[in-house]
């Protein structure tokens, strides 16, 4: 019984040493390949790439003429937009405004997601290819940081930050509209998953009670879908390696070179 336990411990120790010396580096290399591909999908200059900020046009609408918007998107910037929408007051009122010239609308989620991706790639760049990992704690520390970067990058695109009406109306982006909108009306462009969303917000007072209305429409952005798929694949790969390392982390005496010499046949 004691011998079988020793053999099992020896077998686990050998597997642990192989994982630290071979598999961790193989997974990190694979992870780097995926993240470089993800960076190439961003229409921003990442990892020394010179991606052209190619303009893409999107049309969004809610019939019948509730919302209508034609947007030109280049990288993280709406360079041009022709915006028409209807707001219900005592009677329907139509508004038209534009984005253009030197006044652009910034989609900060795209740049923020790119920044988190860049940090993940820098973490990988800091690990030498022939570096010898000595413990599960060391690998788990790196994987924890990596998972944090990837989760924040992915969540930035999937879950847009909610803003109060006052914050929307005072945002720098609202100043890019020509002509300006009334004080009780605000618009917003944001990313939600693989979609560019256009929303109109309107505040009215009904018998002394403030009423808040919101209408929105969206358009699918193909490269965002590819980015999210690559973020997800990278997260899964990272989590699988972390789960495997966590199994060995249960054995506190497992480190490189800790195999009992007397047990080696």
mmCIF file with all atom_site columns, C-alpha atoms in Angstrom, residues 22-124:
data_model
loop_
_atom_site.group_PDB
_atom_site.id
_atom_site.type_symbol
_atom_site.label_atom_id
_atom_site.label_alt_id
_atom_site.label_comp_id
_atom_site.label_asym_id
_atom_site.label_entity_id
_atom_site.label_seq_id
_atom_site.pdbx_PDB_ins_code
_atom_site.Cartn_x
_atom_site.Cartn_y
_atom_site.Cartn_z
_atom_site.occupancy
_atom_site.B_iso_or_equiv
_atom_site.pdbx_formal_charge
_atom_site.auth_seq_id
_atom_site.auth_comp_id
_atom_site.auth_asym_id
_atom_site.auth_atom_id
_atom_site.pdbx_PDB_model_num
ATOM 1   C CA . UNK A 1 22  ? 6.949   21.769 -21.495 1.00 0.00 ? 22  UNK A CA 1
ATOM 2   C CA . UNK A 1 23  ? 3.178   22.328 -21.402 1.00 0.00 ? 23  UNK A CA 1
ATOM 3   C CA . UNK A 1 24  ? 3.164   25.771 -19.772 1.00 0.00 ? 24  UNK A CA 1
ATOM 4   C CA . UNK A 1 25  ? 5.478   27.168 -22.465 1.00 0.00 ? 25  UNK A CA 1
ATOM 5   C CA . UNK A 1 26  ? 3.493   25.439 -25.222 1.00 0.00 ? 26  UNK A CA 1
ATOM 6   C CA . UNK A 1 27  ? 0.221   26.958 -23.962 1.00 0.00 ? 27  UNK A CA 1
ATOM 7   C CA . UNK A 1 28  ? 1.781   30.422 -23.519 1.00 0.00 ? 28  UNK A CA 1
ATOM 8   C CA . UNK A 1 29  ? 3.087   30.249 -27.100 1.00 0.00 ? 29  UNK A CA 1
ATOM 9   C CA . UNK A 1 30  ? -0.372  29.232 -28.335 1.00 0.00 ? 30  UNK A CA 1
ATOM 10  C CA . UNK A 1 31  ? -1.898  32.037 -26.273 1.00 0.00 ? 31  UNK A CA 1
ATOM 11  C CA . UNK A 1 32  ? 0.479   34.553 -27.826 1.00 0.00 ? 32  UNK A CA 1
ATOM 12  C CA . UNK A 1 33  ? -0.499  33.410 -31.330 1.00 0.00 ? 33  UNK A CA 1
ATOM 13  C CA . UNK A 1 34  ? -4.213  33.856 -30.529 1.00 0.00 ? 34  UNK A CA 1
ATOM 14  C CA . UNK A 1 35  ? -3.722  37.301 -28.976 1.00 0.00 ? 35  UNK A CA 1
ATOM 15  C CA . UNK A 1 36  ? -1.597  38.544 -31.884 1.00 0.00 ? 36  UNK A CA 1
ATOM 16  C CA . UNK A 1 37  ? -4.428  37.444 -34.201 1.00 0.00 ? 37  UNK A CA 1
ATOM 17  C CA . UNK A 1 38  ? -6.878  39.287 -31.946 1.00 0.00 ? 38  UNK A CA 1
ATOM 18  C CA . UNK A 1 39  ? -4.720  42.439 -32.084 1.00 0.00 ? 39  UNK A CA 1
ATOM 19  C CA . UNK A 1 40  ? -4.684  42.265 -35.888 1.00 0.00 ? 40  UNK A CA 1
ATOM 20  C CA . UNK A 1 41  ? -8.485  42.371 -35.926 1.00 0.00 ? 41  UNK A CA 1
ATOM 21  C CA . UNK A 1 42  ? -8.531  45.702 -34.098 1.00 0.00 ? 42  UNK A CA 1
ATOM 22  C CA . UNK A 1 43  ? -8.480  48.612 -36.570 1.00 0.00 ? 43  UNK A CA 1
ATOM 23  C CA . UNK A 1 44  ? -5.910  50.281 -34.292 1.00 0.00 ? 44  UNK A CA 1
ATOM 24  C CA . UNK A 1 45  ? -2.108  50.267 -34.237 1.00 0.00 ? 45  UNK A CA 1
ATOM 25  C CA . UNK A 1 46  ? -1.380  47.399 -31.822 1.00 0.00 ? 46  UNK A CA 1
ATOM 26  C CA . UNK A 1 47  ? 1.796   45.360 -31.328 1.00 0.00 ? 47  UNK A CA 1
ATOM 27  C CA . UNK A 1 48  ? 3.703   47.504 -33.811 1.00 0.00 ? 48  UNK A CA 1
ATOM 28  C CA . UNK A 1 49  ? 1.190   46.731 -36.549 1.00 0.00 ? 49  UNK A CA 1
ATOM 29  C CA . UNK A 1 50  ? 0.171   49.463 -38.936 1.00 0.00 ? 50  UNK A CA 1
ATOM 30  C CA . UNK A 1 51  ? -3.479  48.603 -39.387 1.00 0.00 ? 51  UNK A CA 1
ATOM 31  C CA . UNK A 1 52  ? -5.210  51.071 -41.637 1.00 0.00 ? 52  UNK A CA 1
ATOM 32  C CA . UNK A 1 53  ? -8.125  52.802 -39.922 1.00 0.00 ? 53  UNK A CA 1
ATOM 33  C CA . UNK A 1 54  ? -10.417 51.863 -42.789 1.00 0.00 ? 54  UNK A CA 1
ATOM 34  C CA . UNK A 1 55  ? -13.747 53.632 -42.723 1.00 0.00 ? 55  UNK A CA 1
ATOM 35  C CA . UNK A 1 56  ? -16.827 51.389 -42.596 1.00 0.00 ? 56  UNK A CA 1
ATOM 36  C CA . UNK A 1 57  ? -20.350 52.680 -43.095 1.00 0.00 ? 57  UNK A CA 1
ATOM 37  C CA . UNK A 1 58  ? -23.323 51.428 -41.072 1.00 0.00 ? 58  UNK A CA 1
ATOM 38  C CA . UNK A 1 59  ? -27.013 52.189 -41.448 1.00 0.00 ? 59  UNK A CA 1
ATOM 39  C CA . UNK A 1 60  ? -29.306 51.905 -38.409 1.00 0.00 ? 60  UNK A CA 1
ATOM 40  C CA . UNK A 1 61  ? -33.015 52.628 -38.185 1.00 0.00 ? 61  UNK A CA 1
ATOM 41  C CA . UNK A 1 62  ? -36.239 52.079 -36.256 1.00 0.00 ? 62  UNK A CA 1
ATOM 42  C CA . UNK A 1 63  ? -39.317 52.363 -38.514 1.00 0.00 ? 63  UNK A CA 1
ATOM 43  C CA . UNK A 1 64  ? -41.371 54.359 -39.142 1.00 0.00 ? 64  UNK A CA 1
ATOM 44  C CA . UNK A 1 65  ? -38.680 57.066 -39.030 1.00 0.00 ? 65  UNK A CA 1
ATOM 45  C CA . UNK A 1 66  ? -38.400 56.906 -35.207 1.00 0.00 ? 66  UNK A CA 1
ATOM 46  C CA . UNK A 1 67  ? -34.618 56.683 -35.511 1.00 0.00 ? 67  UNK A CA 1
ATOM 47  C CA . UNK A 1 68  ? -32.442 56.828 -38.597 1.00 0.00 ? 68  UNK A CA 1
ATOM 48  C CA . UNK A 1 69  ? -28.670 57.041 -38.569 1.00 0.00 ? 69  UNK A CA 1
ATOM 49  C CA . UNK A 1 70  ? -25.883 56.604 -41.137 1.00 0.00 ? 70  UNK A CA 1
ATOM 50  C CA . UNK A 1 71  ? -22.487 56.262 -39.436 1.00 0.00 ? 71  UNK A CA 1
ATOM 51  C CA . UNK A 1 72  ? -18.900 56.103 -40.722 1.00 0.00 ? 72  UNK A CA 1
ATOM 52  C CA . UNK A 1 73  ? -16.683 54.215 -38.263 1.00 0.00 ? 73  UNK A CA 1
ATOM 53  C CA . UNK A 1 74  ? -12.863 54.219 -38.470 1.00 0.00 ? 74  UNK A CA 1
ATOM 54  C CA . UNK A 1 75  ? -11.078 52.381 -35.666 1.00 0.00 ? 75  UNK A CA 1
ATOM 55  C CA . UNK A 1 76  ? -12.471 53.696 -32.388 1.00 0.00 ? 76  UNK A CA 1
ATOM 56  C CA . UNK A 1 77  ? -13.842 56.878 -33.978 1.00 0.00 ? 77  UNK A CA 1
ATOM 57  C CA . UNK A 1 78  ? -17.128 57.855 -35.583 1.00 0.00 ? 78  UNK A CA 1
ATOM 58  C CA . UNK A 1 79  ? -15.824 60.258 -38.216 1.00 0.00 ? 79  UNK A CA 1
ATOM 59  C CA . UNK A 1 80  ? -19.169 61.112 -39.792 1.00 0.00 ? 80  UNK A CA 1
ATOM 60  C CA . UNK A 1 81  ? -22.827 60.598 -38.973 1.00 0.00 ? 81  UNK A CA 1
ATOM 61  C CA . UNK A 1 82  ? -26.159 61.798 -40.281 1.00 0.00 ? 82  UNK A CA 1
ATOM 62  C CA . UNK A 1 83  ? -28.686 61.451 -37.460 1.00 0.00 ? 83  UNK A CA 1
ATOM 63  C CA . UNK A 1 84  ? -32.469 61.812 -37.638 1.00 0.00 ? 84  UNK A CA 1
ATOM 64  C CA . UNK A 1 85  ? -34.911 60.959 -34.860 1.00 0.00 ? 85  UNK A CA 1
ATOM 65  C CA . UNK A 1 86  ? -38.364 61.749 -33.536 1.00 0.00 ? 86  UNK A CA 1
ATOM 66  C CA . UNK A 1 87  ? -39.194 62.682 -29.946 1.00 0.00 ? 87  UNK A CA 1
ATOM 67  C CA . UNK A 1 88  ? -42.720 62.631 -28.502 1.00 0.00 ? 88  UNK A CA 1
ATOM 68  C CA . UNK A 1 89  ? -43.715 65.842 -26.763 1.00 0.00 ? 89  UNK A CA 1
ATOM 69  C CA . UNK A 1 90  ? -47.215 67.368 -26.928 1.00 0.00 ? 90  UNK A CA 1
ATOM 70  C CA . UNK A 1 91  ? -46.760 66.464 -30.577 1.00 0.00 ? 91  UNK A CA 1
ATOM 71  C CA . UNK A 1 92  ? -44.056 64.533 -32.417 1.00 0.00 ? 92  UNK A CA 1
ATOM 72  C CA . UNK A 1 93  ? -40.950 66.593 -33.024 1.00 0.00 ? 93  UNK A CA 1
ATOM 73  C CA . UNK A 1 94  ? -38.234 65.667 -35.504 1.00 0.00 ? 94  UNK A CA 1
ATOM 74  C CA . UNK A 1 95  ? -34.543 66.400 -34.990 1.00 0.00 ? 95  UNK A CA 1
ATOM 75  C CA . UNK A 1 96  ? -31.591 66.209 -37.317 1.00 0.00 ? 96  UNK A CA 1
ATOM 76  C CA . UNK A 1 97  ? -27.951 66.570 -36.331 1.00 0.00 ? 97  UNK A CA 1
ATOM 77  C CA . UNK A 1 98  ? -24.592 65.506 -37.733 1.00 0.00 ? 98  UNK A CA 1
ATOM 78  C CA . UNK A 1 99  ? -21.055 64.517 -36.800 1.00 0.00 ? 99  UNK A CA 1
ATOM 79  C CA . UNK A 1 100 ? -18.303 65.559 -39.175 1.00 0.00 ? 100 UNK A CA 1
ATOM 80  C CA . UNK A 1 101 ? -15.358 67.777 -39.928 1.00 0.00 ? 101 UNK A CA 1
ATOM 81  C CA . UNK A 1 102 ? -12.814 67.894 -37.090 1.00 0.00 ? 102 UNK A CA 1
ATOM 82  C CA . UNK A 1 103 ? -15.383 66.975 -34.425 1.00 0.00 ? 103 UNK A CA 1
ATOM 83  C CA . UNK A 1 104 ? -15.381 63.189 -34.049 1.00 0.00 ? 104 UNK A CA 1
ATOM 84  C CA . UNK A 1 105 ? -17.168 60.849 -31.618 1.00 0.00 ? 105 UNK A CA 1
ATOM 85  C CA . UNK A 1 106 ? -14.805 58.556 -29.687 1.00 0.00 ? 106 UNK A CA 1
ATOM 86  C CA . UNK A 1 107 ? -15.846 55.008 -28.761 1.00 0.00 ? 107 UNK A CA 1
ATOM 87  C CA . UNK A 1 108 ? -13.670 54.588 -25.671 1.00 0.00 ? 108 UNK A CA 1
ATOM 88  C CA . UNK A 1 109 ? -14.663 50.922 -25.199 1.00 0.00 ? 109 UNK A CA 1
ATOM 89  C CA . UNK A 1 110 ? -12.682 49.923 -28.295 1.00 0.00 ? 110 UNK A CA 1
ATOM 90  C CA . UNK A 1 111 ? -9.509  51.671 -27.118 1.00 0.00 ? 111 UNK A CA 1
ATOM 91  C CA . UNK A 1 112 ? -9.973  50.338 -23.552 1.00 0.00 ? 112 UNK A CA 1
ATOM 92  C CA . UNK A 1 113 ? -10.368 46.745 -24.806 1.00 0.00 ? 113 UNK A CA 1
ATOM 93  C CA . UNK A 1 114 ? -7.271  47.205 -26.984 1.00 0.00 ? 114 UNK A CA 1
ATOM 94  C CA . UNK A 1 115 ? -5.312  48.487 -23.960 1.00 0.00 ? 115 UNK A CA 1
ATOM 95  C CA . UNK A 1 116 ? -6.202  45.371 -21.917 1.00 0.00 ? 116 UNK A CA 1
ATOM 96  C CA . UNK A 1 117 ? -5.182  43.174 -24.857 1.00 0.00 ? 117 UNK A CA 1
ATOM 97  C CA . UNK A 1 118 ? -1.887  45.060 -25.134 1.00 0.00 ? 118 UNK A CA 1
ATOM 98  C CA . UNK A 1 119 ? -1.206  44.444 -21.418 1.00 0.00 ? 119 UNK A CA 1
ATOM 99  C CA . UNK A 1 120 ? -1.845  40.705 -21.878 1.00 0.00 ? 120 UNK A CA 1
ATOM 100 C CA . UNK A 1 121 ? 0.629   40.610 -24.772 1.00 0.00 ? 121 UNK A CA 1
ATOM 101 C CA . UNK A 1 122 ? 3.224   42.510 -22.723 1.00 0.00 ? 122 UNK A CA 1
ATOM 102 C CA . UNK A 1 123 ? 2.870   39.916 -19.938 1.00 0.00 ? 123 UNK A CA 1
ATOM 103 C CA . UNK A 1 124 ? 3.721   37.196 -22.451 1.00 0.00 ? 124 UNK A CA 1
#
